[in-house]
Every structure is written in structure tokens, then in C-alpha cells.
Short mmCIF file of C-alpha atoms in Angstrom, two decimals:
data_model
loop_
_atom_site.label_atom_id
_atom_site.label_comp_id
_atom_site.label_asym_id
_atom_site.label_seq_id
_atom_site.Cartn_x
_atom_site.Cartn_y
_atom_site.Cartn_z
CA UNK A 437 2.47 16.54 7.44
CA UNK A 438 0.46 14.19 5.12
CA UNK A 439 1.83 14.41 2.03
CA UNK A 440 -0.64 12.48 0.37
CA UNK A 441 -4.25 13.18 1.20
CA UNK A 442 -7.70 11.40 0.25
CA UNK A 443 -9.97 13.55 1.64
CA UNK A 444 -13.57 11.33 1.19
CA UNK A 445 -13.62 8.72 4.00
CA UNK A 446 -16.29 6.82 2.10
CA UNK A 447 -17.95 6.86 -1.37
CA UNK A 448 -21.52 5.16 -2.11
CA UNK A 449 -22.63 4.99 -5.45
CA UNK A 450 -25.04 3.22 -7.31
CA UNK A 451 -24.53 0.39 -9.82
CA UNK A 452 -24.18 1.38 -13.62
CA UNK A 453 -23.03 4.98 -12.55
CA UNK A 454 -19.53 6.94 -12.05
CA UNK A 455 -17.47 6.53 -9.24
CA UNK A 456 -15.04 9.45 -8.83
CA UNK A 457 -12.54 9.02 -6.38
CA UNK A 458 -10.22 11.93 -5.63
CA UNK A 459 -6.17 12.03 -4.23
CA UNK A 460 -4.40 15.49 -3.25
CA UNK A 461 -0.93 15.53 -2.85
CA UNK A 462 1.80 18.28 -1.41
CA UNK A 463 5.04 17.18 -2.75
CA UNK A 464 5.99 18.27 -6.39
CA UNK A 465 8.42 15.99 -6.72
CA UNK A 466 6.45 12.99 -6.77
CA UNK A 467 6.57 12.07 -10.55
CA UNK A 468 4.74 8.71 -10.27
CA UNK A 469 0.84 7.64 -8.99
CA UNK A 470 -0.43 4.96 -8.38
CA UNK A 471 -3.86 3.62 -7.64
CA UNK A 472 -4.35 0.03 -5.09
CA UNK A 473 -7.39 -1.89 -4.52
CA UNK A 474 -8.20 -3.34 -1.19
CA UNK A 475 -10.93 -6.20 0.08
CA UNK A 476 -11.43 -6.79 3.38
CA UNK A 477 -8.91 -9.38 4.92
CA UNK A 478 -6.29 -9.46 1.44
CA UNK A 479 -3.08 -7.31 0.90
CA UNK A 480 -4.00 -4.27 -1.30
CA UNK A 481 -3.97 -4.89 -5.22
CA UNK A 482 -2.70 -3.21 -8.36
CA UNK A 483 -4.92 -1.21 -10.72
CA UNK A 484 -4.00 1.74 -12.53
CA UNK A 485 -0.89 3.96 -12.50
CA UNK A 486 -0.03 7.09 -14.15
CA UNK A 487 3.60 9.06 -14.66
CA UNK A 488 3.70 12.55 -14.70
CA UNK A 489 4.71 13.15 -18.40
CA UNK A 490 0.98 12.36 -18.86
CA UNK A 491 -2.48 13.40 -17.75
CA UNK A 492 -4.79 10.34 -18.51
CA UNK A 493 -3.89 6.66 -18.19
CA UNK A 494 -7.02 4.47 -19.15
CA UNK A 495 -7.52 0.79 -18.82
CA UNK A 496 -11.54 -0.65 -19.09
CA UNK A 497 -13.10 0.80 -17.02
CA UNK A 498 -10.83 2.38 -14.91
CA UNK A 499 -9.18 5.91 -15.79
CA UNK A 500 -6.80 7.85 -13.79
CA UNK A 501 -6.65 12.02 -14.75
CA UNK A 502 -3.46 14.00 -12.93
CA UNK A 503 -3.62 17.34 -12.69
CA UNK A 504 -0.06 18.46 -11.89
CA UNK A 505 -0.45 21.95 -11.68
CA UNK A 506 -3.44 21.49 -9.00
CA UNK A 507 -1.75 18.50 -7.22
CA UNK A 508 -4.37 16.01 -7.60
CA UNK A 509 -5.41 13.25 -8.99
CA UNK A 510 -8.69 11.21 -9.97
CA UNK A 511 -9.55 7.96 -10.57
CA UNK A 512 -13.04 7.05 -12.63
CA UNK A 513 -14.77 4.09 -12.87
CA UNK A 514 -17.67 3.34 -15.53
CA UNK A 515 -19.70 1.53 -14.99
CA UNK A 516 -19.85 0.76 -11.50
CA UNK A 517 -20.44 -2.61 -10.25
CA UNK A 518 -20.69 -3.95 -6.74
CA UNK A 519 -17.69 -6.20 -7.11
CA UNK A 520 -15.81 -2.79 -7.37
CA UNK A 521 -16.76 -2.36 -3.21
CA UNK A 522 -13.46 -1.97 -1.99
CA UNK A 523 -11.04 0.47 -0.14
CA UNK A 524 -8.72 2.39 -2.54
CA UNK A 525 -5.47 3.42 -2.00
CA UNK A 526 -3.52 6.42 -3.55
CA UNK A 527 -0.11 6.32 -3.90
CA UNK A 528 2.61 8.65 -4.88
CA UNK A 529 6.44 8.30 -5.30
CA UNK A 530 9.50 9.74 -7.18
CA UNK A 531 13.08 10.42 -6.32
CA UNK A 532 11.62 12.34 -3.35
CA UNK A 533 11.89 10.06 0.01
CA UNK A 534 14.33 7.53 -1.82
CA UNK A 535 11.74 6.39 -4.19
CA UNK A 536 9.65 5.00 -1.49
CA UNK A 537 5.73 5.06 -2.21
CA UNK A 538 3.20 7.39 0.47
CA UNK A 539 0.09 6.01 0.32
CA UNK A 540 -3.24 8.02 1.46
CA UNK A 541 -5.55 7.13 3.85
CA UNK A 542 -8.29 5.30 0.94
CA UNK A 543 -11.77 5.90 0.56
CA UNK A 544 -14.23 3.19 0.82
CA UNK A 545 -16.57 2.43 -2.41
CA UNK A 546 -19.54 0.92 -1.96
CA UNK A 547 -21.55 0.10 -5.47
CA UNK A 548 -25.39 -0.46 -4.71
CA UNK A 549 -27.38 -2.94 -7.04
CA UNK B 38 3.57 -18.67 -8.63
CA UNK B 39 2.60 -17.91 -4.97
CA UNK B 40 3.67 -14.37 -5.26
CA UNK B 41 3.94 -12.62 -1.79
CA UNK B 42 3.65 -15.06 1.20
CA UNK B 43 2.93 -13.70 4.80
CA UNK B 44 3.47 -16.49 8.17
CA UNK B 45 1.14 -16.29 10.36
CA UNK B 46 -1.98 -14.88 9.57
CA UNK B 47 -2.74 -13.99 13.40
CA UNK B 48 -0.97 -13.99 16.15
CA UNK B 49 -2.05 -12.27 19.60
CA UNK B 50 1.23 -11.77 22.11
CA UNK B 51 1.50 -10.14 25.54
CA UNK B 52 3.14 -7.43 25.89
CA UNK B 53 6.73 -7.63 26.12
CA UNK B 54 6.77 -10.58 24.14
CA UNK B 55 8.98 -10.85 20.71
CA UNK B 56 7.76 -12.48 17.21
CA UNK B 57 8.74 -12.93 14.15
CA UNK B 58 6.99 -12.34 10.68
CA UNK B 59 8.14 -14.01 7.89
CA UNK B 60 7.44 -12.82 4.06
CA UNK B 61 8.32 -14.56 1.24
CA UNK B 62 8.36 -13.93 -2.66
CA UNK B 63 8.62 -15.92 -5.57
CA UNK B 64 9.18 -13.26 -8.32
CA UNK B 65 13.03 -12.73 -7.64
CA UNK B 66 11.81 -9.28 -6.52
CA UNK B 67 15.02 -6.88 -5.47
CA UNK B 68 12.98 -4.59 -3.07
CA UNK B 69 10.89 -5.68 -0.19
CA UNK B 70 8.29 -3.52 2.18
CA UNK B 71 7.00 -4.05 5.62
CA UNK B 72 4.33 -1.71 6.36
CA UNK B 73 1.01 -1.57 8.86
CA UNK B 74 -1.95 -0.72 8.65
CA UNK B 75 -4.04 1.31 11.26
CA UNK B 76 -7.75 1.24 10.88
CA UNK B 77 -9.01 4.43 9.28
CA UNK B 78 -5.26 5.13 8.29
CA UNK B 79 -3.21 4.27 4.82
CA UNK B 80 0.06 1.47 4.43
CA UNK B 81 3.10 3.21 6.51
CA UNK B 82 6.09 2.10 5.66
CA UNK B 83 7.93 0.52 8.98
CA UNK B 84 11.36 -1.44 7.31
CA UNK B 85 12.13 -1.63 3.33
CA UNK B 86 15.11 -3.49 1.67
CA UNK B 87 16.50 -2.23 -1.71
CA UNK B 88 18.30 -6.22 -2.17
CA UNK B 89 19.56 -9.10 -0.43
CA UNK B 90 21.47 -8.42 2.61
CA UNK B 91 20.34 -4.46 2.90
CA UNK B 92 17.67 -2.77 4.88
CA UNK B 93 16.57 0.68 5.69
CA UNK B 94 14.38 2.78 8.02
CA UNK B 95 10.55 3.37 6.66
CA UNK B 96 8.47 6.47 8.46
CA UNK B 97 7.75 4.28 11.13
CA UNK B 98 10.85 2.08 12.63
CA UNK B 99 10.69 2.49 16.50
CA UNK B 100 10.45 -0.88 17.98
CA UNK B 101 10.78 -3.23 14.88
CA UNK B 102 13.88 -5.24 13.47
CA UNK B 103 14.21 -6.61 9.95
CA UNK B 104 16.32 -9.00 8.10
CA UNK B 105 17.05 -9.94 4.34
CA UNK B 106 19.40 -12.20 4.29
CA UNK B 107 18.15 -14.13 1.73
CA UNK B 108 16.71 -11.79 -1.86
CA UNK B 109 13.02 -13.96 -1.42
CA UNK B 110 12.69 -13.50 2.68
CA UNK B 111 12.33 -10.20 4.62
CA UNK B 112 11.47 -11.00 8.11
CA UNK B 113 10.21 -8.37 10.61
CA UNK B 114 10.61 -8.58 14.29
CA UNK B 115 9.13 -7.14 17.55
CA UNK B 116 11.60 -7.36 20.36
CA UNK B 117 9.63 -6.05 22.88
CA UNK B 118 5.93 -5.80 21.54
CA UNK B 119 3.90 -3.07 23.28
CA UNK B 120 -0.20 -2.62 22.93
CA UNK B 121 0.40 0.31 20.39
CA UNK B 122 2.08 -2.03 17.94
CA UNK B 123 -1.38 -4.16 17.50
CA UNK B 124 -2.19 -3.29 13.99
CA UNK B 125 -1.93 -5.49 10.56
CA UNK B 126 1.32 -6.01 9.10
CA UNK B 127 1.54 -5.91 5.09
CA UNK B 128 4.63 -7.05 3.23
CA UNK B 129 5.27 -6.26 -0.58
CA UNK B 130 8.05 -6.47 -3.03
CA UNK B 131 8.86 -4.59 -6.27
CA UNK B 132 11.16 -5.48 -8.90
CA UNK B 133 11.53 -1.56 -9.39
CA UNK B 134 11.82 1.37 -7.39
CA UNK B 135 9.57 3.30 -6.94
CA UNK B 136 7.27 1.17 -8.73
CA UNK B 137 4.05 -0.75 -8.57
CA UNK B 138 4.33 -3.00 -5.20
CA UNK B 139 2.97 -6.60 -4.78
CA UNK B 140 1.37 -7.69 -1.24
CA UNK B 141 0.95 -10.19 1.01
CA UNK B 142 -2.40 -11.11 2.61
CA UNK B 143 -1.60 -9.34 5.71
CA UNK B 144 -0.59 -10.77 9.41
CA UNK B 145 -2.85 -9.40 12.07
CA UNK B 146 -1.64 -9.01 15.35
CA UNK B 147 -3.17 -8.10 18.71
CA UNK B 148 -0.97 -6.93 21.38
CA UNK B 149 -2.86 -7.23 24.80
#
């Protein structure tokens, strides 16, 4: 049971547009998302996180939405730039499972000049 | 500030053969992760420590050992390392919990 679900394999998009990447989750009592970075040979990054008391968390160009009633979660990017080619990680954790994170499977961005 | 230090970087072993990973952190970090990393699959969670001298079963345990018994090392170790445990091995630390983890550059091992 994958309690945490990214459901897009892959995501290619061109430069200077939105990239929408999308995270479902089962559990309602994860109170706390995150969102990691990944390049190719490094540990996954940091960017963006979001508690549930809100519904937007924005920083640059990056914005997280959750949708708690739905169970999901988004994370935009504007612009786009091929730099942002990576594999993205959602994450979700809370009291549930002794705190511990459950990370999705990531979707792969590609950003085309 | 290194952050989160992984030794080695590769490693390939025959099966039946034991290692041991090493990760180390700089940031006086109380919680520590070991997770791998399938291809096509997220980070599970094999081994996590909530502070020196503790550790506790992730999602996937079977066949791994861990240590802390210092608060800036968590080692992870294959006793007996089988084919199926050929994956890469992630290791991250978090001065809360749950809370936003740091990583290591990732050990990748081949079991043959």
C-alpha cells in the first residue's frame, strides 16, 4: 500500500514555461510535505515544504499548493529552466509512522531550451 | 561544513560477503536515516536513529545492521549480502523529526 503516490513517471517541458508536478497521498494524518530535488549521482536536496495549517508555501520560483481535502499536493515552477532537469521527490510525514518521512516514487523533469 | 559524508562511493561484493557503510555528519544532527534507492522506485527507509546510541527498524530492515554509537556516525551493515540488496544506499540526518532531511551523495553497491 503506497501511501504516497507520484503518479507521472516523467515530465518534459519547455524552457520559460510551467512545470506542474503532482503528489497524491492516502494517509490523513500526514500533517507535513515536503518537496526533494535529485541530480543524477548526488543525495536528494531540499526545496520547498509546506505544513498542513496552510495551502500555499512560495519561495522564487518554486510554489507548493496542498489540497487537504483531495489529498494532494502540487509543486509549480515558473519559469522553467534546464538547470531545473532533475528527479523530484515527494515527501510526507506527521505523527503517523513515528514521524518518519514516505517519499514517492519522483517524476523526472526535463526543461528543453 | 561537510554536511552528510557517505564511505565508499562504490563497492561491488559477492554474495555472501559483509560490508560496512559509514555516514558521517557535521551538523550535531540527533536523527540519522539509511535508506535505498531502487531504480524507478522512491528513498525507503531501511535503519533510522532518533540519537546517539538508539536505532530502529525502517520499512525495509531484513538483512541490514546499524550502529550509532557515536551522535555524528550511523554505520549500516550487510552481514550476508545477497544480489537483491544491490541498490544505492542514501544516508541523511535531521535535527528534527519529522523534518526536512539532509543527504549524503549516495554509496552504490553491486551485489553479483
Amino acid at each position: 500500500d503506497q501511501q504516497v503516490k507520484q503518479n507521472s513517471p516523467s515530465l518534459s517541458v519547455q524552457e520559460g514555461r510551467i512545470s506542474i508536478l503532482n503528489c497524491d497521498y492516502t494517509n490523513s494524518m500526514f500533517d507535513y510535505f515536503l518537496w526533494y530535488k535529485k541530480y543524477p549521482a548526488e543525495g536528494p536536496t531540499f526545496l520547498i515544504s509546506i505544513s498542513s495549517i496552510k495551502d500555499k508555501n512560495e519561495d522564487g520560483r518554486f510554489t507548493v499548493f496542498l489540497n487537504k481535502s483531495a489529498k494532494h499536493l502540487s509543486l509549480h515552477i515558473v519559469p522553467s529552466q534546464p538547470g531545473d532537469s532533475a528527479v523530484y521527490f515527494c515527501a510526507a510525514s506527521g505523527n503517523t509512522n513515528a514521524g518518519k518521512s514516505t517519499f514517492g516514487d519522483g517524476t523526472t523533469l526535463t526543461v528543453k531550451p | 561544513n561537510a554536511g552528510v559524508t557517505q564511505t565508499p562511493k562504490f563497492r561491488v561484493l559477492k554474495t555472501g560477503q559483509s560490508m560496512t557503510l559509514l555516514c558521517a555528519q557535521d551538523m550535531n544532527h540527533e536523527y540519522m536515516y539509511w535508506y535505498r534507492q531502487d531504480p524507478g522506485m522512491g528513498l525507503r527507509l531501511i535503519h533510522y536513529s532518533v540519537g546517539e546510541g538508539t536505532t530502529a527498524k525502517g520499512e525495509v530492515p531484513d538483512g541490514y545492521n546499524v550502529s550509532r554509537l557515536k551522535k555524528q556516525n550511523f554505520l549500516l551493515g550487510l552481514e550476508s549480502a545477497a544480489p537483491s540488496q544491490t541498490s544505492v544506499y542514501f544516508c541523511a540526518s535531521s535535527s528534527t523529526h519529522p523534518g526536512l532531511e539532509f543527504f549524503g551523495p549516495g554509496t552504490r553497491l553491486t551485489v553479483l
